[in-house]
Amino acid sequence: MITVENLHKHFGGFHAVDGASLSFEEGVITGLIGPNGAGKTTLFNVIAGVYQPTSGRVTMGGEDITGLPPHELFHKGVLRTFQIAHEFHSMTCRENLMMVPGGQSGERLWNTWFGRKRIADEERALRARADEVLEFLTIQHLAEQRAGQISGGQKKLLELGRTMMVDARIVFLDEVGAGVNRTLLNVIGDAIIRLNRERGYTFVVIEHDMDFIARLCGPVICMAEGRVLATGTLADIKANEQVIEAYLGTGLKNRDKVSV
């Protein structure tokens, strides 16, 4: 679905992404791992249009999407979540979800005067969809709760719910397990697997919890110093000497100690 070719992103003299080439297959959950500072989040930000690349190319289904702004990629079904959830903290969880779809009639001043019925009909449909998403994620009891008052793990579920309010084709999840307790992480994992199997979502997951990666992901890509070190199954990755050295600075004799 997404192909990245010789991508570079430089911040002054620092090469955060340094010639990375990789691809993400449609209908698959791909893991993206690597030490802190490997360039994983910067790669996400370049693909998702947050940063302009220094050089290189990103294509989606053969279409060049290099450097497109986030709102254009959003309409193409490219979505991402963040390490720190970005909720509208004073709105309820239901309202946070209802805000997601673009082009709503209520956004136009003219319609607030002369299109009130259309606005009301849209809001009823959005409310029903939001309630369906909350139920899917097993957080329907939080519908009327202000998003700023729920836990960090619940905020991560809410962010995942936002991707369900539109026709997402590929979702980039940036450390969805960060700061989340094991019980909620299992709920998040269940939701991702169901979205992949039942609705055909494609996911790319940055995560340091290898149990979570092992449960969800087929192919795994390991980055270090802005480059792709290895691609394969998690077992292949954990047995790769370059990966072991990137994490521990040691050779194969210590591979049994690796828990990347």
Short mmCIF file of C-alpha atoms in Angstrom, two decimals:
data_model
loop_
_atom_site.label_atom_id
_atom_site.label_comp_id
_atom_site.label_asym_id
_atom_site.label_seq_id
_atom_site.Cartn_x
_atom_site.Cartn_y
_atom_site.Cartn_z
CA MET A 1 0.00 0.00 0.00
CA ILE A 2 2.76 2.45 0.99
CA THR A 3 6.25 2.39 -0.51
CA VAL A 4 9.08 4.57 0.79
CA GLU A 5 12.10 5.05 -1.46
CA ASN A 6 15.45 6.40 -0.26
CA LEU A 7 13.80 8.80 2.18
CA HIS A 8 15.85 11.45 3.96
CA LYS A 9 14.82 13.95 6.62
CA HIS A 10 17.51 16.25 7.97
CA PHE A 11 17.28 18.74 10.80
CA GLY A 12 20.33 20.86 10.19
CA GLY A 13 23.25 18.46 10.38
CA PHE A 14 21.21 15.73 12.07
CA HIS A 15 19.95 12.99 9.73
CA ALA A 16 16.84 11.70 11.52
CA VAL A 17 15.88 9.55 8.51
CA ASP A 18 18.89 8.66 6.41
CA GLY A 19 18.02 6.87 3.18
CA ALA A 20 15.25 4.59 4.45
CA SER A 21 13.52 2.34 1.92
CA LEU A 22 10.64 0.09 2.99
CA SER A 23 7.07 -0.85 2.20
CA PHE A 24 3.86 -1.62 4.07
CA GLU A 25 1.58 -4.27 2.61
CA GLU A 26 -2.17 -3.73 2.34
CA GLY A 27 -4.31 -5.61 4.86
CA VAL A 28 -1.35 -6.40 7.12
CA ILE A 29 -0.28 -5.23 10.58
CA THR A 30 3.40 -4.29 10.33
CA GLY A 31 5.60 -3.63 13.34
CA LEU A 32 8.23 -0.88 13.28
CA ILE A 33 10.82 -1.22 16.02
CA GLY A 34 14.22 0.17 16.88
CA PRO A 35 16.14 1.91 19.66
CA ASN A 36 15.14 5.37 20.82
CA GLY A 37 16.32 7.91 18.24
CA ALA A 38 16.18 5.40 15.38
CA GLY A 39 13.99 7.71 13.28
CA LYS A 40 10.71 5.80 13.59
CA THR A 41 8.46 8.69 14.60
CA THR A 42 10.15 11.05 12.13
CA LEU A 43 9.47 8.49 9.40
CA PHE A 44 5.79 8.46 10.42
CA ASN A 45 5.71 12.25 10.39
CA VAL A 46 7.16 12.44 6.90
CA ILE A 47 4.78 9.82 5.49
CA ALA A 48 1.80 11.52 7.19
CA GLY A 49 2.73 14.96 5.88
CA VAL A 50 3.70 16.54 9.20
CA TYR A 51 7.26 17.06 7.91
CA GLN A 52 8.42 17.67 4.37
CA PRO A 53 11.16 15.20 3.37
CA THR A 54 14.61 16.47 2.56
CA SER A 55 14.62 14.03 -0.35
CA GLY A 56 13.14 10.70 -1.36
CA ARG A 57 9.72 9.50 -2.40
CA VAL A 58 6.55 8.11 -0.81
CA THR A 59 3.89 6.40 -2.94
CA MET A 60 0.50 4.95 -2.08
CA GLY A 61 -0.87 2.40 -4.49
CA GLY A 62 1.45 3.81 -7.15
CA GLU A 63 0.38 7.43 -6.53
CA ASP A 64 3.08 9.86 -5.47
CA ILE A 65 2.01 11.33 -2.11
CA THR A 66 5.39 12.77 -1.14
CA GLY A 67 4.99 15.93 0.92
CA LEU A 68 1.20 16.11 0.72
CA PRO A 69 -0.24 17.97 3.75
CA PRO A 70 -1.99 15.96 6.48
CA HIS A 71 -5.51 17.10 5.54
CA GLU A 72 -5.09 15.82 1.98
CA LEU A 73 -3.68 12.51 3.22
CA PHE A 74 -6.57 12.30 5.70
CA HIS A 75 -9.02 12.35 2.77
CA LYS A 76 -7.00 9.58 1.11
CA GLY A 77 -7.42 7.41 4.21
CA VAL A 78 -3.94 7.92 5.71
CA LEU A 79 -4.28 8.49 9.46
CA ARG A 80 -1.95 8.45 12.43
CA THR A 81 -2.10 8.53 16.21
CA PHE A 82 0.47 10.05 18.54
CA GLN A 83 2.57 8.94 21.51
CA ILE A 84 0.66 11.50 23.58
CA ALA A 85 -3.05 11.49 22.82
CA HIS A 86 -4.42 14.71 21.29
CA GLU A 87 -7.98 14.82 22.57
CA PHE A 88 -10.32 17.80 22.87
CA HIS A 89 -10.18 17.62 26.64
CA SER A 90 -13.27 19.75 27.40
CA MET A 91 -15.51 17.75 25.05
CA THR A 92 -17.09 14.40 25.84
CA CYS A 93 -15.70 11.23 24.33
CA ARG A 94 -18.71 11.03 22.02
CA GLU A 95 -18.21 14.62 20.89
CA ASN A 96 -14.52 13.94 20.22
CA LEU A 97 -15.54 11.23 17.77
CA MET A 98 -18.30 13.29 16.18
CA MET A 99 -15.75 16.04 15.40
CA VAL A 100 -13.68 13.80 13.11
CA PRO A 101 -15.50 13.61 9.73
CA GLY A 102 -14.81 16.62 7.56
CA GLY A 103 -17.19 18.63 5.41
CA GLN A 104 -20.02 18.68 7.96
CA SER A 105 -22.91 20.99 7.09
CA GLY A 106 -22.69 22.74 10.46
CA GLU A 107 -19.24 24.05 9.53
CA ARG A 108 -20.81 26.50 7.05
CA LEU A 109 -22.39 29.67 8.40
CA TRP A 110 -25.07 29.67 5.70
CA ASN A 111 -26.32 26.26 6.80
CA THR A 112 -26.65 27.36 10.42
CA TRP A 113 -29.34 29.76 9.19
CA PHE A 114 -31.03 27.85 6.39
CA GLY A 115 -29.93 24.22 6.71
CA ARG A 116 -30.80 23.37 10.29
CA LYS A 117 -32.67 20.18 9.41
CA ARG A 118 -29.69 18.91 7.39
CA ILE A 119 -27.37 19.68 10.31
CA ALA A 120 -29.67 17.90 12.76
CA ASP A 121 -29.90 14.82 10.50
CA GLU A 122 -26.11 14.69 10.12
CA GLU A 123 -25.58 15.03 13.86
CA ARG A 124 -27.99 12.17 14.58
CA ALA A 125 -26.11 9.96 12.13
CA LEU A 126 -22.74 10.98 13.58
CA ARG A 127 -23.96 10.36 17.11
CA ALA A 128 -25.14 6.87 16.16
CA ARG A 129 -21.80 6.13 14.48
CA ALA A 130 -19.84 7.44 17.46
CA ASP A 131 -21.88 5.26 19.83
CA GLU A 132 -21.20 2.24 17.61
CA VAL A 133 -17.45 2.98 17.75
CA LEU A 134 -17.49 3.40 21.54
CA GLU A 135 -19.29 0.08 21.88
CA PHE A 136 -16.82 -1.64 19.53
CA LEU A 137 -13.98 -0.39 21.73
CA THR A 138 -15.86 -1.40 24.94
CA ILE A 139 -15.78 2.17 26.28
CA GLN A 140 -19.45 3.05 25.71
CA HIS A 141 -19.68 3.85 29.44
CA LEU A 142 -17.38 6.85 28.77
CA ALA A 143 -19.63 8.44 26.12
CA GLU A 144 -20.62 11.40 28.31
CA GLN A 145 -17.27 11.67 30.13
CA ARG A 146 -15.05 14.62 29.31
CA ALA A 147 -12.08 13.30 27.34
CA GLY A 148 -9.63 15.21 29.52
CA GLN A 149 -10.76 13.25 32.56
CA ILE A 150 -10.25 9.69 31.29
CA SER A 151 -7.10 7.62 31.75
CA GLY A 152 -4.15 7.56 29.36
CA GLY A 153 -5.07 4.11 28.09
CA GLN A 154 -8.65 5.16 27.49
CA LYS A 155 -7.38 8.18 25.56
CA LYS A 156 -5.40 5.81 23.32
CA LEU A 157 -8.61 3.85 22.68
CA LEU A 158 -10.40 7.09 21.89
CA GLU A 159 -7.67 8.01 19.37
CA LEU A 160 -8.12 4.60 17.75
CA GLY A 161 -11.85 5.32 17.67
CA ARG A 162 -11.24 8.50 15.69
CA THR A 163 -9.78 6.44 12.87
CA MET A 164 -13.03 4.47 12.79
CA MET A 165 -15.14 7.57 12.17
CA VAL A 166 -13.82 7.89 8.61
CA ASP A 167 -12.84 5.44 5.89
CA ALA A 168 -9.28 4.81 7.02
CA ARG A 169 -7.11 2.77 4.66
CA ILE A 170 -3.87 2.76 6.62
CA VAL A 171 -3.33 3.80 10.24
CA PHE A 172 0.05 4.61 11.76
CA LEU A 173 0.05 3.93 15.51
CA ASP A 174 2.90 5.60 17.39
CA GLU A 175 3.63 3.80 20.69
CA VAL A 176 0.01 2.98 21.36
CA GLY A 177 1.08 1.06 24.47
CA ALA A 178 3.12 3.86 26.08
CA GLY A 179 1.91 4.41 29.64
CA VAL A 180 -0.96 1.96 29.24
CA ASN A 181 -1.61 -0.79 31.79
CA ARG A 182 -1.60 -4.38 30.61
CA THR A 183 -5.38 -4.83 30.82
CA LEU A 184 -6.12 -1.82 28.61
CA LEU A 185 -3.26 -2.73 26.27
CA ASN A 186 -4.95 -6.08 25.70
CA VAL A 187 -8.20 -4.27 24.90
CA ILE A 188 -6.38 -2.03 22.43
CA GLY A 189 -4.71 -5.06 20.86
CA ASP A 190 -8.07 -6.83 20.51
CA ALA A 191 -9.54 -3.78 18.77
CA ILE A 192 -6.62 -3.51 16.33
CA ILE A 193 -6.84 -7.20 15.43
CA ARG A 194 -10.61 -6.98 14.90
CA LEU A 195 -10.28 -3.86 12.74
CA ASN A 196 -7.67 -5.64 10.64
CA ARG A 197 -9.56 -8.92 10.27
CA GLU A 198 -13.15 -7.70 10.10
CA ARG A 199 -12.77 -4.33 8.36
CA GLY A 200 -9.55 -4.73 6.42
CA TYR A 201 -7.61 -1.96 8.14
CA THR A 202 -3.89 -1.79 7.40
CA PHE A 203 -1.79 -0.84 10.43
CA VAL A 204 1.82 0.14 11.04
CA VAL A 205 2.72 -0.02 14.73
CA ILE A 206 5.67 1.60 16.50
CA GLU A 207 6.03 -0.14 19.83
CA HIS A 208 8.72 -1.15 22.33
CA ASP A 209 6.61 -3.88 23.96
CA MET A 210 7.71 -6.97 22.03
CA ASP A 211 4.94 -9.13 23.45
CA PHE A 212 2.48 -6.69 21.90
CA ILE A 213 4.36 -6.72 18.60
CA ALA A 214 4.50 -10.53 18.62
CA ARG A 215 0.76 -10.76 19.20
CA LEU A 216 -0.27 -8.31 16.47
CA CYS A 217 2.32 -8.12 13.75
CA GLY A 218 3.33 -10.34 10.88
CA PRO A 219 6.25 -8.54 9.23
CA VAL A 220 8.52 -6.47 11.46
CA ILE A 221 10.90 -3.73 10.31
CA CYS A 222 13.81 -2.65 12.50
CA MET A 223 15.36 0.80 12.14
CA ALA A 224 18.50 2.31 13.65
CA GLU A 225 20.19 5.64 13.00
CA GLY A 226 17.60 6.57 10.40
CA ARG A 227 18.10 3.46 8.29
CA VAL A 228 16.36 0.11 7.88
CA LEU A 229 18.47 -2.60 9.51
CA ALA A 230 16.33 -5.67 8.92
CA THR A 231 12.91 -6.85 7.79
CA GLY A 232 11.27 -10.19 8.54
CA THR A 233 9.39 -12.05 11.24
CA LEU A 234 10.02 -11.06 14.84
CA ALA A 235 12.05 -14.26 15.30
CA ASP A 236 14.22 -13.30 12.32
CA ILE A 237 14.69 -9.79 13.68
CA LYS A 238 15.68 -10.98 17.17
CA ALA A 239 18.28 -13.32 15.68
CA ASN A 240 19.85 -10.64 13.47
CA GLU A 241 23.31 -9.63 14.65
CA GLN A 242 22.98 -6.04 13.39
CA VAL A 243 19.75 -5.66 15.38
CA ILE A 244 21.37 -7.09 18.51
CA GLU A 245 24.28 -4.69 18.20
CA ALA A 246 21.95 -1.74 17.62
CA TYR A 247 20.14 -2.48 20.87
CA LEU A 248 22.95 -3.78 23.07
CA GLY A 249 26.20 -3.04 21.30
CA THR A 250 27.08 -6.73 21.54
CA GLY A 251 27.48 -9.66 19.22
CA LEU A 252 25.75 -12.97 18.70
CA LYS A 253 27.08 -14.49 21.92
CA ASN A 254 24.54 -12.39 23.84
CA ARG A 255 21.55 -12.89 21.52
CA ASP A 256 19.65 -14.80 24.23
CA LYS A 257 19.60 -11.63 26.32
CA VAL A 258 17.90 -9.59 23.61
CA SER A 259 14.34 -8.51 24.30
CA VAL A 260 14.04 -5.83 21.63
#
